[in-house]
Coordinates of C-alpha atoms and ligand atoms in Angstrom, one line a residue:
X1 CA 0.0 0.0 0.0
X2 CA 1.6 3.3 -0.9
X3 CA 2.4 5.6 2.0
X4 CA 0.6 8.5 0.4
X5 CA -2.8 7.1 1.6
X6 CA -2.8 8.9 5.0
X7 CA -2.4 12.3 3.4
X8 CA -5.0 11.6 0.6
X9 CA -7.7 10.5 3.1
X10 CA -8.0 14.1 4.4
X11 CA -7.9 17.6 3.0
X12 CA -4.3 19.0 3.0
X13 CA -2.8 22.4 2.2
X14 CA 0.5 21.7 0.8
X15 CA 3.0 24.6 1.7
X16 CA 6.2 22.8 1.2
X17 CA 6.9 23.5 -2.5
X18 CA 10.7 24.2 -1.9
X19 CA 11.0 20.5 -0.8
X20 CA 9.1 19.1 -3.8
X21 CA 6.2 19.9 -6.0
X22 CA 3.4 17.7 -7.5
X23 CA 4.0 16.4 -11.0
X24 CA 2.4 18.7 -13.7
X25 CA 0.1 17.4 -16.5
X26 CA 2.6 18.4 -19.1
X27 CA 5.5 16.4 -17.6
X28 CA 3.2 13.4 -17.1
X29 CA 2.1 13.6 -20.8
X30 CA 5.7 13.9 -22.0
X31 CA 6.8 10.8 -20.1
X32 CA 3.7 8.7 -20.9
X33 CA 5.1 7.1 -24.1
X34 CA 8.2 5.9 -22.2
X35 CA 6.2 4.5 -19.3
X36 CA 3.9 2.4 -21.5
X37 CA 4.5 -1.3 -20.7
X38 CA 5.8 -3.8 -23.3
X39 CA 6.8 -3.4 -26.9
X40 CA 4.2 -0.8 -27.5
X41 CA 6.0 1.6 -25.3
X42 CA 8.9 3.8 -26.4
X43 CA 11.4 1.8 -24.4
X44 CA 14.7 2.0 -26.5
X45 CA 18.2 2.7 -25.3
X46 CA 19.1 6.1 -26.8
X47 CA 22.5 4.7 -27.6
X48 CA 21.3 1.8 -29.8
X49 CA 21.7 2.1 -33.5
X50 CA 18.4 0.5 -34.5
X51 CA 15.1 2.3 -35.0
X52 CA 13.8 1.7 -31.5
X53 CA 17.0 3.2 -30.1
X54 CA 17.0 6.1 -32.6
X55 CA 13.4 7.0 -31.5
X56 CA 14.7 7.2 -27.9
X57 CA 17.7 9.3 -29.0
X58 CA 15.4 11.7 -30.8
X59 CA 13.2 12.1 -27.7
X60 CA 16.3 12.8 -25.7
X61 CA 17.7 15.3 -28.0
X62 CA 14.4 17.1 -28.3
X63 CA 14.3 17.4 -24.5
X64 CA 17.9 18.7 -24.5
X65 CA 16.9 21.3 -27.2
X66 CA 13.9 22.3 -25.1
X67 CA 16.0 22.8 -21.9
X68 CA 18.7 24.7 -23.9
X69 CA 16.1 27.1 -25.1
X70 CA 14.3 27.6 -21.8
X71 CA 17.5 28.2 -19.9
X72 CA 19.0 30.3 -22.6
X73 CA 22.1 28.1 -23.0
X74 CA 23.9 28.6 -26.1
X75 CA 24.2 25.0 -27.4
X76 CA 22.5 21.7 -26.6
X77 CA 25.8 20.1 -25.8
X78 CA 26.1 22.4 -22.8
X79 CA 23.3 20.5 -21.2
X80 CA 23.6 17.1 -19.5
X81 CA 20.8 15.1 -17.8
X82 CA 21.7 13.9 -14.4
X83 CA 19.8 12.1 -11.5
X84 CA 19.0 15.4 -9.8
X85 CA 20.6 18.5 -8.5
X86 CA 22.6 16.6 -5.8
X87 CA 24.5 14.9 -8.7
X88 CA 24.7 18.1 -10.7
X89 CA 26.3 19.9 -7.8
X90 CA 28.7 17.1 -7.0
X91 CA 29.6 16.7 -10.7
X92 CA 30.1 20.4 -11.1
X93 CA 32.2 21.0 -8.1
X94 CA 34.4 17.9 -8.3
X95 CA 34.5 17.7 -12.1
X96 CA 35.5 21.3 -12.6
X97 CA 37.9 21.6 -9.6
X98 CA 39.9 18.5 -10.6
X99 CA 40.1 19.4 -14.3
X100 CA 40.9 23.1 -13.6
X101 CA 43.8 21.9 -11.3
X102 CA 45.1 19.6 -13.9
X103 CA 44.9 22.3 -16.5
X104 CA 46.6 24.9 -14.2
X105 CA 49.4 22.5 -13.3
X106 CA 50.1 21.6 -16.9
X107 CA 50.5 25.3 -17.6
X108 CA 52.9 25.4 -14.6
X109 CA 50.7 28.0 -12.9
X110 CA 49.7 26.0 -9.7
X111 CA 52.1 24.8 -7.0
X112 CA 49.4 24.3 -4.3
X113 CA 46.5 21.8 -4.1
X114 CA 44.2 24.6 -5.3
X115 CA 41.3 26.4 -3.5
X116 CA 37.5 26.5 -3.8
X117 CA 35.3 29.3 -2.5
X118 CA 31.7 28.7 -1.4
X119 CA 29.1 30.3 0.8
X120 CA 28.1 29.0 4.3
X121 CA 24.5 28.8 3.1
X122 CA 24.9 26.4 0.2
X123 CA 22.8 23.3 0.0
X124 CA 24.3 20.2 1.6
X125 CA 25.0 18.8 -2.0
X126 CA 27.6 21.6 -2.3
X127 CA 28.8 21.8 1.1
X128 CA 29.4 18.1 1.4
X129 CA 31.0 17.9 -2.1
X130 CA 33.6 20.4 -0.8
X131 CA 34.3 18.0 2.1
X132 CA 35.3 15.3 -0.6
X133 CA 37.4 18.0 -2.4
X134 CA 39.2 18.6 0.9
X135 CA 40.2 14.9 0.9
X136 CA 41.6 15.4 -2.7
X137 CA 44.0 18.2 -1.4
X138 CA 41.9 21.3 -2.2
X139 CA 41.6 24.1 0.5
X140 CA 38.0 25.5 1.1
X141 CA 37.3 29.2 1.7
X142 CA 34.0 30.6 2.8
X143 CA 32.5 33.7 1.4
X144 CA 31.1 36.0 4.1
X145 CA 27.3 36.7 4.1
X146 CA 25.3 39.5 5.8
X147 CA 22.5 39.0 8.2
X148 CA 20.1 38.4 5.3
X149 CA 22.4 35.8 3.7
X150 CA 23.5 38.1 1.0
X151 CA 27.0 38.2 -0.3
X152 CA 28.6 41.0 -2.2
X153 CA 31.3 41.5 -4.7
X154 CA 33.7 42.6 -1.9
X155 CA 33.0 39.5 0.2
X156 CA 33.5 37.2 -2.9
X157 CA 36.7 38.9 -3.8
X158 CA 38.0 38.8 -0.2
X159 CA 37.6 34.9 -0.4
X160 CA 39.5 34.4 -3.6
X161 CA 43.3 33.8 -3.7
X162 CA 45.9 33.3 -6.4
X163 CA 45.3 29.7 -6.4
X164 CA 41.5 29.6 -6.2
X165 CA 40.1 27.6 -9.2
X166 CA 36.3 27.6 -8.6
X167 CA 33.7 29.6 -6.7
X168 CA 30.2 28.3 -6.1
X169 CA 27.3 30.6 -5.0
X170 CA 23.7 29.5 -5.1
X171 CA 21.4 31.8 -7.1
X172 CA 18.7 31.7 -4.5
X173 CA 18.7 30.0 -1.0
X174 CA 16.4 27.1 -0.3
X175 CA 15.7 27.9 3.3
X176 CA 15.2 31.7 3.6
X177 CA 15.0 32.6 -0.2
X178 CA 17.9 35.1 -0.4
X179 CA 18.7 35.9 -4.1
X180 CA 22.3 36.6 -5.1
X181 CA 23.6 39.0 -7.8
X182 CA 24.8 36.0 -9.8
X183 CA 25.7 37.9 -13.0
X184 CA 27.9 40.4 -11.1
X185 CA 29.4 37.6 -8.9
X186 CA 30.4 35.5 -12.0
X187 CA 32.0 38.5 -13.6
X188 CA 33.9 39.3 -10.5
X189 CA 35.2 35.7 -10.2
X190 CA 36.2 35.7 -13.9
X191 CA 38.1 39.0 -13.2
X192 CA 40.1 37.0 -10.6
X193 CA 40.6 34.1 -13.1
X194 CA 38.3 31.9 -11.2
X195 CA 35.4 29.7 -12.7
X196 CA 31.9 30.2 -11.3
X197 CA 29.2 27.6 -10.6
X198 CA 25.8 28.4 -9.3
X199 CA 23.1 26.0 -7.8
X200 CA 20.0 27.5 -9.4
X201 CA 17.6 24.8 -8.2
X202 CA 15.2 27.2 -6.2
X203 CA 15.6 30.2 -8.6
X204 CA 14.2 28.2 -11.6
X205 CA 10.6 29.3 -12.3
X206 CA 10.6 31.9 -9.6
X207 CA 13.1 34.6 -11.0
X208 CA 14.7 34.9 -14.3
X209 CA 17.4 32.3 -15.2
X210 CA 19.5 33.3 -18.3
X211 CA 22.6 31.1 -18.5
X212 CA 24.3 32.8 -21.4
X213 CA 23.4 36.3 -20.1
X214 CA 24.7 35.6 -16.6
X215 CA 28.0 34.3 -17.8
X216 CA 28.2 31.5 -15.3
X217 CA 30.4 28.5 -16.2
X218 CA 28.2 25.8 -14.7
X219 CA 24.8 25.5 -13.1
X220 CA 22.6 22.9 -11.4
X221 CA 18.8 22.3 -11.7
X222 CA 16.3 19.8 -10.5
X223 CA 13.1 18.7 -12.2
X224 CA 11.1 17.9 -9.1
X225 CA 11.3 21.5 -7.8
X226 CA 9.4 22.7 -10.8
X227 CA 6.7 20.1 -10.9
X228 CA 8.7 17.6 -12.9
X229 CA 9.7 14.0 -12.0
X230 CA 12.0 13.2 -9.1
X231 CA 15.4 11.7 -9.8
X232 CA 16.1 13.8 -12.8
X233 CA 18.2 17.1 -13.0
X234 CA 20.3 19.1 -15.4
X235 CA 24.0 20.0 -15.3
X236 CA 24.8 23.1 -17.5
X237 CA 28.4 23.4 -18.4
X238 CA 29.5 26.2 -20.6
X239 CA 31.3 25.1 -23.7
X240 CA 35.0 25.0 -23.0
X241 CA 34.6 24.7 -19.2
X242 CA 37.3 22.2 -17.8
X243 CA 35.5 19.1 -16.6
X244 CA 36.5 15.7 -15.5
X245 CA 33.5 13.5 -15.2
X246 CA 33.7 11.4 -12.0
X247 CA 31.1 8.8 -13.0
X248 CA 33.2 6.3 -15.1
X249 CA 31.2 4.3 -17.7
X250 CA 30.1 4.3 -21.2
X251 CA 30.7 8.0 -21.9
X252 CA 27.0 8.9 -22.5
X253 CA 25.9 12.5 -22.5
X254 CA 28.8 13.3 -24.7
X255 CA 31.2 12.1 -22.1
X256 CA 29.8 14.4 -19.4
X257 CA 27.7 11.8 -17.6
X258 CA 28.0 8.0 -18.1
X259 CA 25.0 5.7 -17.7
X260 CA 22.1 4.8 -19.9
X261 CA 20.0 7.9 -20.1
X262 CA 16.6 8.2 -18.4
X263 CA 14.6 9.2 -21.5
X264 CA 11.2 9.4 -19.7
X265 CA 12.8 11.5 -17.0
X266 CA 14.6 13.8 -19.4
X267 CA 11.3 14.3 -21.4
X268 CA 9.4 15.0 -18.1
X269 CA 12.1 17.3 -16.9
X270 CA 12.1 19.3 -20.1
X271 CA 8.4 19.7 -20.2
X272 CA 8.3 20.9 -16.5
X273 CA 11.2 23.3 -17.1
X274 CA 9.6 24.9 -20.2
X275 CA 6.3 25.2 -18.3
X276 CA 8.0 26.8 -15.2
X277 CA 9.9 29.3 -17.4
X278 CA 6.8 30.2 -19.3
X279 CA 4.8 30.8 -16.1
X280 CA 7.5 32.5 -14.1
X281 CA 5.9 36.0 -13.9
X282 CA 2.5 34.6 -13.3
X283 CA 3.9 32.5 -10.5
X284 CA 5.6 35.4 -8.7
X285 CA 2.5 37.6 -9.2
X286 CA 0.5 35.0 -7.3
X287 CA 3.0 34.0 -4.6
X288 CA 4.7 37.3 -3.7
X289 CA 1.6 39.1 -2.2
X290 CA 0.9 35.9 -0.2
X291 CA 4.5 35.8 1.0
X292 CA 4.3 39.4 2.1
X293 CA 0.9 38.8 3.8
X294 CA 2.3 35.7 5.7
X295 CA 5.4 37.7 6.9
X296 CA 3.4 40.6 8.1
X297 CA 0.6 38.6 9.8
X298 CA 2.9 35.8 11.4
X299 CA 5.4 38.5 12.7
X300 CA 2.6 40.4 14.4
X301 CA 2.3 37.4 16.8
X302 CA 4.2 37.7 20.1
X303 CA 6.5 34.7 19.7
X304 CA 7.3 35.0 16.1
X305 CA 10.4 36.7 14.5
X306 CA 11.3 36.7 10.7
X307 CA 14.5 34.8 9.9
X308 CA 15.5 37.5 7.3
X309 CA 14.2 41.0 6.7
X310 CA 12.0 40.8 3.7
X311 CA 10.4 44.2 2.6
X312 CA 7.0 43.9 1.0
X313 CA 7.4 43.5 -2.7
X314 CA 11.2 42.8 -2.4
X315 CA 12.9 40.9 -5.2
X316 CA 15.9 40.4 -3.1
X317 CA 14.1 37.3 -1.8
X318 CA 12.3 34.5 -3.6
X319 CA 8.6 35.3 -4.1
X320 CA 7.5 31.9 -2.6
X321 CA 9.5 31.4 0.7
X322 CA 8.6 32.5 4.2
X323 CA 11.0 31.6 7.0
X324 CA 10.2 32.6 10.6
X325 CA 11.4 31.5 14.1
X326 CA 8.9 30.8 16.9
X327 CA 10.5 31.5 20.3
X328 CA 10.5 28.8 22.9
X329 CA 9.1 26.2 20.4
X330 CA 10.8 23.4 18.6
X331 CA 10.2 23.1 14.8
X332 CA 9.6 19.3 14.6
X333 CA 6.8 19.4 17.0
X334 CA 5.2 22.4 15.3
X335 CA 5.5 20.7 12.0
X336 CA 3.8 17.6 13.4
X337 CA 1.1 19.5 15.0
X338 CA 0.4 21.5 11.9
X339 CA 0.5 18.2 9.8
X340 CA -2.3 16.9 12.1
X341 CA -4.3 20.0 11.1
X342 CA -3.6 19.3 7.4
X343 CA -0.8 21.7 6.7
X344 CA 2.5 20.5 5.2
X345 CA 5.5 22.7 5.8
X346 CA 9.2 22.2 6.8
X347 CA 11.8 23.3 9.3
X348 CA 15.1 24.3 7.5
X349 CA 15.5 22.3 4.3
X350 CA 13.7 18.9 3.7
X351 CA 16.9 17.0 3.7
X352 CA 17.8 18.1 7.2
X353 CA 14.4 18.0 8.7
X354 CA 15.1 14.9 10.7
X355 CA 17.9 16.5 12.5
X356 CA 17.5 18.3 15.8
X357 CA 20.5 20.6 15.1
X358 CA 19.5 24.1 13.9
X359 CA 20.1 24.5 10.2
X360 CA 23.5 25.6 9.0
X361 CA 21.9 28.4 7.1
X362 CA 20.3 30.0 10.0
X363 CA 23.5 29.6 12.0
X364 CA 25.3 31.5 9.1
X365 CA 22.7 34.3 9.6
X366 CA 23.8 34.5 13.3
X367 CA 20.4 33.5 14.5
X368 CA 20.9 32.2 18.1
X369 CA 20.6 28.4 18.4
X370 CA 17.5 28.4 20.7
X371 CA 15.6 30.7 18.2
X372 CA 16.8 28.7 15.1
X373 CA 15.5 25.5 16.8
X374 CA 11.9 26.9 16.3
X375 CA 12.3 27.8 12.6
X376 CA 9.7 27.0 10.0
X377 CA 9.8 27.3 6.3
X378 CA 6.5 27.9 4.4
X379 CA 7.1 27.6 0.6
X380 CA 4.1 28.6 -1.6
X381 CA 2.9 27.0 -4.8
X382 CA 1.0 28.0 -7.9
X383 CA -2.2 27.7 -5.9
X384 CA -1.2 30.2 -3.2
X385 CA -3.9 32.5 -1.9
X386 CA -4.7 34.8 0.9
X387 CA -7.5 32.5 1.9
X388 CA -5.0 29.7 2.2
X389 CA -2.7 31.9 4.2
X390 CA -5.5 32.8 6.5
X391 CA -6.4 29.1 7.2
X392 CA -2.7 28.5 7.8
X393 CA -2.4 31.4 10.3
X394 CA -5.4 30.2 12.2
X395 CA -3.9 26.7 12.6
X396 CA -0.4 28.2 13.4
X397 CA -1.9 30.3 16.2
X398 CA -3.7 27.3 17.7
X399 CA -0.6 25.3 17.7
X400 CA 1.7 28.0 19.1
X401 CA -0.8 29.1 21.7
X402 CA -1.2 25.4 22.9
X403 CA 2.6 25.2 23.4
X404 CA 3.2 24.9 27.1
Ligands
PLP501 N1 20.1 22.4 -4.2 C1 19.1 23.0 -3.6 C2 19.2 24.4 -3.4 C3 18.0 22.3 -3.2 O1 17.0 22.9 -2.7 C4 17.9 20.9 -3.5 C5 16.8 20.1 -3.0 O2 16.5 20.2 -1.8 C6 19.1 20.3 -4.0 C7 20.1 21.0 -4.4 C8 19.1 18.8 -4.3 O3 18.2 18.5 -5.3 P1 17.8 17.0 -5.7 O4 16.6 16.6 -4.7 O5 17.4 17.0 -7.1 O6 19.0 16.1 -5.5

């Protein structure tokens, strides 16, 4: 029996869209031919030479062309399909760092193990990839952020050294929604001779993503955050970026990512990305007023403080994320109490929601540990409304008032 039955038996209001999103009809339609059982289905291996394989190959290349257009990459061979953004982040950090170090050493321009610069508020996929890089002899530097999670050209520049090879700064934060000036940061890194990667998972479909225009060398995306299937993502690598694939195998995806391609996943991913990009402005127009309303109404309550200072209408933060701390309360209990009332939300990120430690992001914002332990993230979807927000606030008040 699928575990989903308990949620489906009652009415739920899903406010955890930064964790994942429901599959959209467009993605489901795009995947259907590849999910049809038996010989009637489009089941080919995209690398086979026969007609069945060629059909799969065409579908894969169509998906790649669609992603290239939607993300405004220059060429389809800059796009590789992966198993999700965790893989894309790991591949980008490890693959670029190792290849850039080899290149620099061959030129005789590097006598150290090389350095990587990242922010303290990156997703664990980036943070933990740099732990592996440390084992490979790289030094890791942290780029300072301000109280709202923002980094500046000065703080980036201060973290770059003569032997820094790569900087990675997420386009938008998954817990508090801070948006970074990625175009300017990429230019600053380049001025210092440093390559630039961005995790754009939460930005996609919420704010403009223009890969060629922003000048980044690499970027990561995930389909399931934009109503595509889980287990599929995109790695963008600007043509000419040094890259050593760490997944050894048959050299699929033009050598960038070995393994028989997930054609159904790629088709669903492409459909979801195209849809998210097309609806980006409409999405922000729906969610931003609800975000502002929730911040205002929740922060009027005695125990509640915002985790970041979001001015109404601000574009410095994602339009769909609200993050507050509830004094004297503990997130997991609040989440379970709200769940019992039919509301799905998170503490920090979904991946760390089983941990009792306060999130590394809130720690990096200098939020005291006891306050950060009561943090809640509400992430709005396309169906956001003031009515939904009012129902949430009512349940939230009940739960917080009942806290002894
Ligand atoms: N990066 C960010 C900013 C995320 O929010 C997530 C998902 O939580 C990931 C990376 C990992 O994505 P995936 O679930 O596709 O591995």
